Coordinates of C-alpha atoms and ligand atoms in Angstrom, one line a residue:
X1 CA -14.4 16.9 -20.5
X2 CA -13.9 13.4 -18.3
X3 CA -13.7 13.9 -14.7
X4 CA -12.3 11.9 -12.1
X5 CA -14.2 11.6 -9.6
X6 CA -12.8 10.7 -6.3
X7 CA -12.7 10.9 -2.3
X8 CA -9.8 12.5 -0.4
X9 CA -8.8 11.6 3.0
X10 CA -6.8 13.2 4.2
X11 CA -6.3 12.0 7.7
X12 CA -4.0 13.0 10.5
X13 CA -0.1 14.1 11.0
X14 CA 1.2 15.2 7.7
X15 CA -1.6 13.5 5.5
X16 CA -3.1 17.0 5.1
X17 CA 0.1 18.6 3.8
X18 CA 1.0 16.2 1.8
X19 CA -2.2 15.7 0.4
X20 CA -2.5 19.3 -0.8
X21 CA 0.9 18.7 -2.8
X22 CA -0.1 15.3 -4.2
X23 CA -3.5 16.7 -5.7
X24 CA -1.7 19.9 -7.1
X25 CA 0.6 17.4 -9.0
X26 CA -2.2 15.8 -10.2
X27 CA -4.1 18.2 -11.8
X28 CA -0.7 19.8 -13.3
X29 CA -0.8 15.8 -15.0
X30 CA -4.1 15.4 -15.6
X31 CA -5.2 19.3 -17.1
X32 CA -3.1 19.2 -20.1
X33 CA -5.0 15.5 -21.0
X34 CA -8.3 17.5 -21.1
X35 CA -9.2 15.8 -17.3
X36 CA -11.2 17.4 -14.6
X37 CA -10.6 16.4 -11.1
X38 CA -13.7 16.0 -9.3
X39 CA -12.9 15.3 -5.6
X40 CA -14.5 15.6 -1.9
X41 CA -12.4 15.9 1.4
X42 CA -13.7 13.9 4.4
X43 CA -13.1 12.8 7.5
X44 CA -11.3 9.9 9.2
X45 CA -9.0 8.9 11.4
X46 CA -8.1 10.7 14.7
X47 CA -9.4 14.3 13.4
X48 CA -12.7 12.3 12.5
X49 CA -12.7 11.1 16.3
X50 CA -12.4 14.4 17.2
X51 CA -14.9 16.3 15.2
X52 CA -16.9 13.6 14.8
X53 CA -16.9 10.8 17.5
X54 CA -15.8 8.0 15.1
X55 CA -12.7 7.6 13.3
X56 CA -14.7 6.2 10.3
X57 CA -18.0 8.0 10.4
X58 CA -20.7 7.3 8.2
X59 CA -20.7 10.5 5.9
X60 CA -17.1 9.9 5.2
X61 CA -18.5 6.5 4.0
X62 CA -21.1 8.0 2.2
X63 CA -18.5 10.0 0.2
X64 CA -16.2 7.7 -0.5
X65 CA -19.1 5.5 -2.0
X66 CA -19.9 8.0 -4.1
X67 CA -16.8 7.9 -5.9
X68 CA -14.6 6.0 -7.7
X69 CA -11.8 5.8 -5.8
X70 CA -10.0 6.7 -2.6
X71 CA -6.6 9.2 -2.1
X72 CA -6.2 8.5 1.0
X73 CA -2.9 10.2 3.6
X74 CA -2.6 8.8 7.0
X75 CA -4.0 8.1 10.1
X76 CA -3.2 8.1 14.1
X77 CA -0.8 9.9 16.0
X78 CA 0.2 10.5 20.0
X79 CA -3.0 12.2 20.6
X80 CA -5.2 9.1 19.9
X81 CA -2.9 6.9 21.5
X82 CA -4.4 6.1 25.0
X83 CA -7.9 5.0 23.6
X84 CA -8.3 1.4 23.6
X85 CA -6.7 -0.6 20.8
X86 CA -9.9 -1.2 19.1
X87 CA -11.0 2.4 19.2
X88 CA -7.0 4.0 17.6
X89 CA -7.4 5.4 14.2
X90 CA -5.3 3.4 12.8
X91 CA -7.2 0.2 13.4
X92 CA -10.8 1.9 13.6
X93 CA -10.8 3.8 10.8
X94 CA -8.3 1.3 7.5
X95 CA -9.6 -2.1 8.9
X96 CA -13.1 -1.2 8.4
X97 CA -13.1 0.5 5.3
X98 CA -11.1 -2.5 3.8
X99 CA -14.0 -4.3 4.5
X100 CA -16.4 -2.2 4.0
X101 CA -15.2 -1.8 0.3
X102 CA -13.7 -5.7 0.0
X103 CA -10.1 -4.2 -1.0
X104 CA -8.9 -7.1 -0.7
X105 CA -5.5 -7.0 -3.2
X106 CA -2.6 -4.3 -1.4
X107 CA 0.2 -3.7 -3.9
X108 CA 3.4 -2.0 -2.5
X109 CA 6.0 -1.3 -4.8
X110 CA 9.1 -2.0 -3.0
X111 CA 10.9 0.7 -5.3
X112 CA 14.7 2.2 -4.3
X113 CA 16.1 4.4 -7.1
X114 CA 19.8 3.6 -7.9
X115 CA 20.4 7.5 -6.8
X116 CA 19.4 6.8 -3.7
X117 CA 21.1 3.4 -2.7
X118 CA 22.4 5.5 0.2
X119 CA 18.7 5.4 2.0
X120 CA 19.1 1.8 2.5
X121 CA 20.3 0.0 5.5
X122 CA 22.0 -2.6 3.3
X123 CA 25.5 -2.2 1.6
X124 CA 25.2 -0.7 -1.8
X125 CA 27.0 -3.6 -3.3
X126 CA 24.3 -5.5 -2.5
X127 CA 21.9 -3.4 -4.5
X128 CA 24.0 -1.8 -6.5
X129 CA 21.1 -0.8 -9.1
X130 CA 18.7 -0.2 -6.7
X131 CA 15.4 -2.7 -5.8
X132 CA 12.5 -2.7 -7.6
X133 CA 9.9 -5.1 -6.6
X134 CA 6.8 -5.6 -5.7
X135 CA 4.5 -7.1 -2.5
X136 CA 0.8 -8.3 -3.5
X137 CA -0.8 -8.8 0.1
X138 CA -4.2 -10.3 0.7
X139 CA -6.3 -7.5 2.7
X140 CA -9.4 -8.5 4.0
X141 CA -9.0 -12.1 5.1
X142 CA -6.9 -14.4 7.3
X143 CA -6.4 -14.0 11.1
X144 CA -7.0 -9.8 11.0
X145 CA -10.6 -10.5 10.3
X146 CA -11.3 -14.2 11.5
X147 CA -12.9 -15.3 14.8
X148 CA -11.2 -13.5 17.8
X149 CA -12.4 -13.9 21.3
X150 CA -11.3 -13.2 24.9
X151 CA -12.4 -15.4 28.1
X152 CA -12.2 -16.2 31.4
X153 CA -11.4 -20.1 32.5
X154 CA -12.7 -21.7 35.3
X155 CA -9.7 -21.4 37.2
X156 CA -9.2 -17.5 36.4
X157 CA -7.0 -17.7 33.8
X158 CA -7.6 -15.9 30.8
X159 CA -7.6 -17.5 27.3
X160 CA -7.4 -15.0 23.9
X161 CA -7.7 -16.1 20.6
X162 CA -7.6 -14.9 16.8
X163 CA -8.2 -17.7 13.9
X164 CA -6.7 -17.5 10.4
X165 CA -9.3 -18.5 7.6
X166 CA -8.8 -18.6 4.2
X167 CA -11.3 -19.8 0.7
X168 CA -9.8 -20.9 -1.9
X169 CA -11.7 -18.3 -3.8
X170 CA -9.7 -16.0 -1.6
X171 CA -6.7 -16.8 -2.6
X172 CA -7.3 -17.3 -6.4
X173 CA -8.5 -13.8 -6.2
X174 CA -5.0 -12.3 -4.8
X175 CA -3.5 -14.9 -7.7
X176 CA -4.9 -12.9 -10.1
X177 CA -3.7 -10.1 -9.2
X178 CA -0.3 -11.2 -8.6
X179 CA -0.2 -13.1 -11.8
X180 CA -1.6 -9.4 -13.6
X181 CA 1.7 -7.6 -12.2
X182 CA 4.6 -11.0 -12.7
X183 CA 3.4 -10.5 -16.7
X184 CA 3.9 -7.2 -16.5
X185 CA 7.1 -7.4 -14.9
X186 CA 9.7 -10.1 -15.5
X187 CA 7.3 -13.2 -15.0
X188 CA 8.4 -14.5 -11.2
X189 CA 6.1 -15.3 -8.7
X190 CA 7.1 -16.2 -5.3
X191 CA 4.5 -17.5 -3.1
X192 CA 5.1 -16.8 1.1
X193 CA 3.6 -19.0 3.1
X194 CA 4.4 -21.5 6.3
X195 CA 3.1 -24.5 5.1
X196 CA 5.2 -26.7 7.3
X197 CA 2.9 -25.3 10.0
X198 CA -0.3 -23.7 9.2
X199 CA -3.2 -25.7 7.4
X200 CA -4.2 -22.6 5.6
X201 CA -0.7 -22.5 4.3
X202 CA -1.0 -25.8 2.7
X203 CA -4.3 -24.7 1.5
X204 CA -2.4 -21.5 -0.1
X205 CA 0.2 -23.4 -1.6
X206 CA -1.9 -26.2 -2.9
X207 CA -3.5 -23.7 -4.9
X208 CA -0.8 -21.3 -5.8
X209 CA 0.6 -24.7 -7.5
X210 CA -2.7 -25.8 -9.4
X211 CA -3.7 -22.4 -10.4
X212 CA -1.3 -21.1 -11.5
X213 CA 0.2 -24.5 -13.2
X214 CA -3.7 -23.6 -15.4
X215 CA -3.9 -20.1 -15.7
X216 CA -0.4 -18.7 -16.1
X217 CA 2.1 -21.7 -17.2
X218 CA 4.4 -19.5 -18.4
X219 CA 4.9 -17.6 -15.2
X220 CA 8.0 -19.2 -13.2
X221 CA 6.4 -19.8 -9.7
X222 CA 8.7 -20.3 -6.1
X223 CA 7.4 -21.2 -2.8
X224 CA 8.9 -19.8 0.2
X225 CA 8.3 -19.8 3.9
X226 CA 7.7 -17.2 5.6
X227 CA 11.1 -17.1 8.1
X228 CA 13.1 -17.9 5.3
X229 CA 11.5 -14.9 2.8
X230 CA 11.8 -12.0 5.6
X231 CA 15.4 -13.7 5.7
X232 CA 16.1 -13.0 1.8
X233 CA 14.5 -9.9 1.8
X234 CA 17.1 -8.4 4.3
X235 CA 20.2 -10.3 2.0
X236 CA 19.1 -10.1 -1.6
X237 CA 15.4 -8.4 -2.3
X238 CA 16.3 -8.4 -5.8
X239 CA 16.1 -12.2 -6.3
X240 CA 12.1 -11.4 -6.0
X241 CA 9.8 -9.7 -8.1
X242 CA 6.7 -10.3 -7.0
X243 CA 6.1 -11.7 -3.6
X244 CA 1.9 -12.9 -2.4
X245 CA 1.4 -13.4 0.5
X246 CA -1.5 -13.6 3.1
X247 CA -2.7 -10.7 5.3
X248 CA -0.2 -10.7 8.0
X249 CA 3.1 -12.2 6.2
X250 CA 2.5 -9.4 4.3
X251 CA 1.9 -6.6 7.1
X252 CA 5.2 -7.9 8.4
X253 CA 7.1 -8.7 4.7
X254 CA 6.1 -5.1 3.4
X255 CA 7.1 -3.7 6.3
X256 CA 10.9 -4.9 6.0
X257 CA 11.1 -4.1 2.6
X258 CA 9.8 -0.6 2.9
X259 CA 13.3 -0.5 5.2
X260 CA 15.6 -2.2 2.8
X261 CA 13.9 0.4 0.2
X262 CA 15.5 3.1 2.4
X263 CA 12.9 5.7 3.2
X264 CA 8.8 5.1 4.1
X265 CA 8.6 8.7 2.4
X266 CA 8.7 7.3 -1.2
X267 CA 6.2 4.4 -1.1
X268 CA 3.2 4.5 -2.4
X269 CA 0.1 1.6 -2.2
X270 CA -2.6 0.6 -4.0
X271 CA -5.6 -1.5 -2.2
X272 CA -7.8 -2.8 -5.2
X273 CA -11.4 -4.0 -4.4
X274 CA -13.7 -6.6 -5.8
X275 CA -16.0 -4.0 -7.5
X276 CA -15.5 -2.2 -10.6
X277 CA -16.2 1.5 -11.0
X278 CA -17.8 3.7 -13.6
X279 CA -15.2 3.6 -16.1
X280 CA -14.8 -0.3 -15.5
X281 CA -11.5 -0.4 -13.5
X282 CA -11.4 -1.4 -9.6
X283 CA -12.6 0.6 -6.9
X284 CA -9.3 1.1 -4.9
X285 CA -7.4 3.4 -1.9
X286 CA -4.7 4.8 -2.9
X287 CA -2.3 6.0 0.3
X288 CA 1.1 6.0 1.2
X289 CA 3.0 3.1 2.9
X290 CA 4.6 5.5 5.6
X291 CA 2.2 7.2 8.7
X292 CA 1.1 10.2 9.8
X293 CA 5.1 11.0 10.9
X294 CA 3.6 13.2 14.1
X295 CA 7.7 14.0 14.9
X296 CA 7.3 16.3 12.0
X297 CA 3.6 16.9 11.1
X298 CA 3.1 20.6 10.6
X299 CA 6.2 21.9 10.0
X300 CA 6.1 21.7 5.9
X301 CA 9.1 19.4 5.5
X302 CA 7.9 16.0 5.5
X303 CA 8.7 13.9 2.2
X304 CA 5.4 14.0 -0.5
X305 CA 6.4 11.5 -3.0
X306 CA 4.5 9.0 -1.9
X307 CA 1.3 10.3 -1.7
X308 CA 2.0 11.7 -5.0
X309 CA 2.9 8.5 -6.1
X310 CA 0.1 6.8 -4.7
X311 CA -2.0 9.5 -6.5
X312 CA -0.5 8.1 -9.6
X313 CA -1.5 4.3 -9.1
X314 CA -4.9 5.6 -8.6
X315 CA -5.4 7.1 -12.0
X316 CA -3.0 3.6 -13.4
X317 CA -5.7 1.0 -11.3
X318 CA -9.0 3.1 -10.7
X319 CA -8.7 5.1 -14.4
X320 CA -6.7 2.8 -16.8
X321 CA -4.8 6.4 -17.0
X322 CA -0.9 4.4 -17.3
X323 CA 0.4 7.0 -19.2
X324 CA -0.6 9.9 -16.9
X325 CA 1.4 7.2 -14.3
X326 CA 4.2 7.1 -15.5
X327 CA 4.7 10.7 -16.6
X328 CA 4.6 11.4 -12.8
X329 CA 6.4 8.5 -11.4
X330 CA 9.0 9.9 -14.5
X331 CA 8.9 13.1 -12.6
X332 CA 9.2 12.3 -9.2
X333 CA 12.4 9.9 -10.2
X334 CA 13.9 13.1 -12.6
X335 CA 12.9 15.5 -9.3
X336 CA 14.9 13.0 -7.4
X337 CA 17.7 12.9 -9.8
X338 CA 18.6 16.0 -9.9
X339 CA 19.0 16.1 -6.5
X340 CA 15.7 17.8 -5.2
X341 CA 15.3 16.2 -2.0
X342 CA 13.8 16.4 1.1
X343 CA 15.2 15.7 4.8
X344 CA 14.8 11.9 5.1
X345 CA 16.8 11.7 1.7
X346 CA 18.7 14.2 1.1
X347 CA 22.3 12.6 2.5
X348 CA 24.3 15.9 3.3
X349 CA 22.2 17.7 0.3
X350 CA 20.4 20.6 1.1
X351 CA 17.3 19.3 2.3
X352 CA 13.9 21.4 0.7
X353 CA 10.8 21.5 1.7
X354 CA 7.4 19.4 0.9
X355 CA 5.7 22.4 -1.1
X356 CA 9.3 22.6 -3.4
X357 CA 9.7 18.9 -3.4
X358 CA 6.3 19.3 -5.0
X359 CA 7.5 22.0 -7.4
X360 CA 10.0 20.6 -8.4
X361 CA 8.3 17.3 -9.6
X362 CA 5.7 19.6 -11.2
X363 CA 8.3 21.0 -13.1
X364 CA 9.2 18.0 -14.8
X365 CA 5.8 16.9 -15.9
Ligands
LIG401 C1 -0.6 -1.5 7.4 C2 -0.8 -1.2 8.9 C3 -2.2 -1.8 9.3 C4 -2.2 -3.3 9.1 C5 -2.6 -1.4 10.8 C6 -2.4 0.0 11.1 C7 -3.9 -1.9 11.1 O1 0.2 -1.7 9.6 O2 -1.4 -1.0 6.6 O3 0.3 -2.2 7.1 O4 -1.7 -4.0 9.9 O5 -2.6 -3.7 8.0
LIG402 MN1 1.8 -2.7 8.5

């Protein structure tokens, strides 16, 4: 029997709860294909502070190195919120295992169903079938992880700074990937950058233009800056497919579309890293796009499709298991359909809970 072997991390808020759904799903997909699930809970985020004095200690590491891919819930929440910025889970904890692990390609399916138009802010005329795109975001590069520094002038004033860097290797790397999902999708590529100001835009466009112009002709590449795209997104986010960006256009970028798409409660990410795994496919983290939602953490009514949704780009990227994808994307969009919903999308529906949400998709598989 194959097993997939895997870290779980759960996290804070309602990452435990809907972690426990999301891998129940998964093994009610993966059984019947003759799969064993193989997976270790750690640590991280504020309940690692807590336990452990580190929001990313070095067992959870350990564990997650062990494997060959990360689920991964949330992290942060009200509790953790006086420590210093540099010390919140949120930044302690996902900034450094991005680097640690290089995962340096974050897809977010931007993905509204046409049932569930209502969720969006925008008019329903304006997406009448829904959106269904897709943001490829550089990770481990660009001003989060280039020089930063804080100091004291001569006269007392203070000067801060943070520096955006980019190779050119970098950014063929994230090509690649974004090039991989256009040809699976409808074959549009739309490059964000702001190369009327920044020199690493020029840098990114200049080779967004030559590489691709050599490696995927057929692809139909646009350009965009970055004002302009967040301006698009909010009138017509189906006139893009996929979007690349660099690390923080995209922090900002996915962040409106997850809004236009309606509810944080059904998207699901993928971070893909540099390094293969046993079986050949990337090392990745698989988590949701929402957070740890501490309004309602607890109470057993907080949305799971997303983590079970990210569960099932981790066996699609990590295990080259697409069909075993798609039957559960199938099921959470049937679940959906037929009007099991939870709170944040049930629009005068009765809402249900996060264990029946779950049954409900398992149900369908
Ligand atoms: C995200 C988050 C993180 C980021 C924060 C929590 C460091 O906003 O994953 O988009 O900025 O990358
Ligand atoms: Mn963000």
């Amino acid at each position: 029997m194959q097993t997939l072997k895997f870290a779980v991390l759960p996290g804070d808020g309602i990452g435990p709860e809907v972690m426990k759904v999301a891998l129940e799903v998964l093994e009610a997909a993966t059984e019947p294909a003759g799969l064993a699930l193989d997976f270790e809970e750690a640590d991280v985020g504020g309940i690692a502070i807590d336990k452990q004095g580190s929001a990313l200690p070095e067992s959870t590491i350990g564990v997650c190195e062990k494997s060959d891919a990360i689920l991964f819930g949330s992290v942060g929440g009200p509790k953790w919120e006086s420590l210093p910025p540099a010390e919140q889970p949120e930044r302690a904890a996902l900034l450094p295992i991005r680097k640690h692990f290089s995962l340096f390609a974050n897809l977010r399916p931007g993905l509204l169903y046409k049932e569930l138009t209502d969720a969006s802010p925008l008019k329903t005329e304006r997406i009448p079938e829904g959106i269904d795109i897709v943001c490829v975001r550089e990770l481990t590069g660009g001003i989060y992880f280039g020089p930063k520094e804080t100091h004291t002038l001569d006269d007392g004033d203070v000067v801060a700074s943070d520096t955006m860097v980019y190779k050119r290797s970098e950014i063929e790397r994230i090509l690649d990937v974004a090039i991989a999902s256009a040809k699976s999708r409808s074959g549009k590529i739309c490059s964000v950058d702001k190369a009327n100001v920044l020199t690493t835009s020029v840098l990114w466009r200049k080779t967004a233009t030559e590489y691709i112009a050599k490696n995927a002709p057929e692809l139909e590449l646009s350009h965009l800056y970055v004002d302009n795209a967040a301006m698009q997104m909010a009138r017509d986010p189906n006139q893009f497919d996929v979007l690349v960006t660099e690390n923080m256009f995209g922090d900002i970028l996915s962040d409106e579309m997850g809004i236009v798409c309606g509810s944080l409660g059904m998207l699901s990410s993928a971070s893909l890293g540099t390094q293969n795994n046993q079986h050949g496919h990337p090392f990745g983290l698989y988590e949701p796009s929402g957070g740890t939602a501490p309004d309602i953490a607890g109470q057993r009514i907080a949305n799971p499709c997303a983590q079970i949704l990210s569960a099932a780009l981790m066996l699609r990227y990590s295990f080259g298991l697409n069909d075993i994808a798609e039957k559960i994307e199938s099921a959470v969009k049937q679940a959906v359909m037929d009007g099991h919903r939870t709170g944040d999308i049930a629009f005068g529906t009765d809402p249900i809970g996060t264990d029946a949400m779950a049954q409900a998709i398992k149900a369908r598989i």
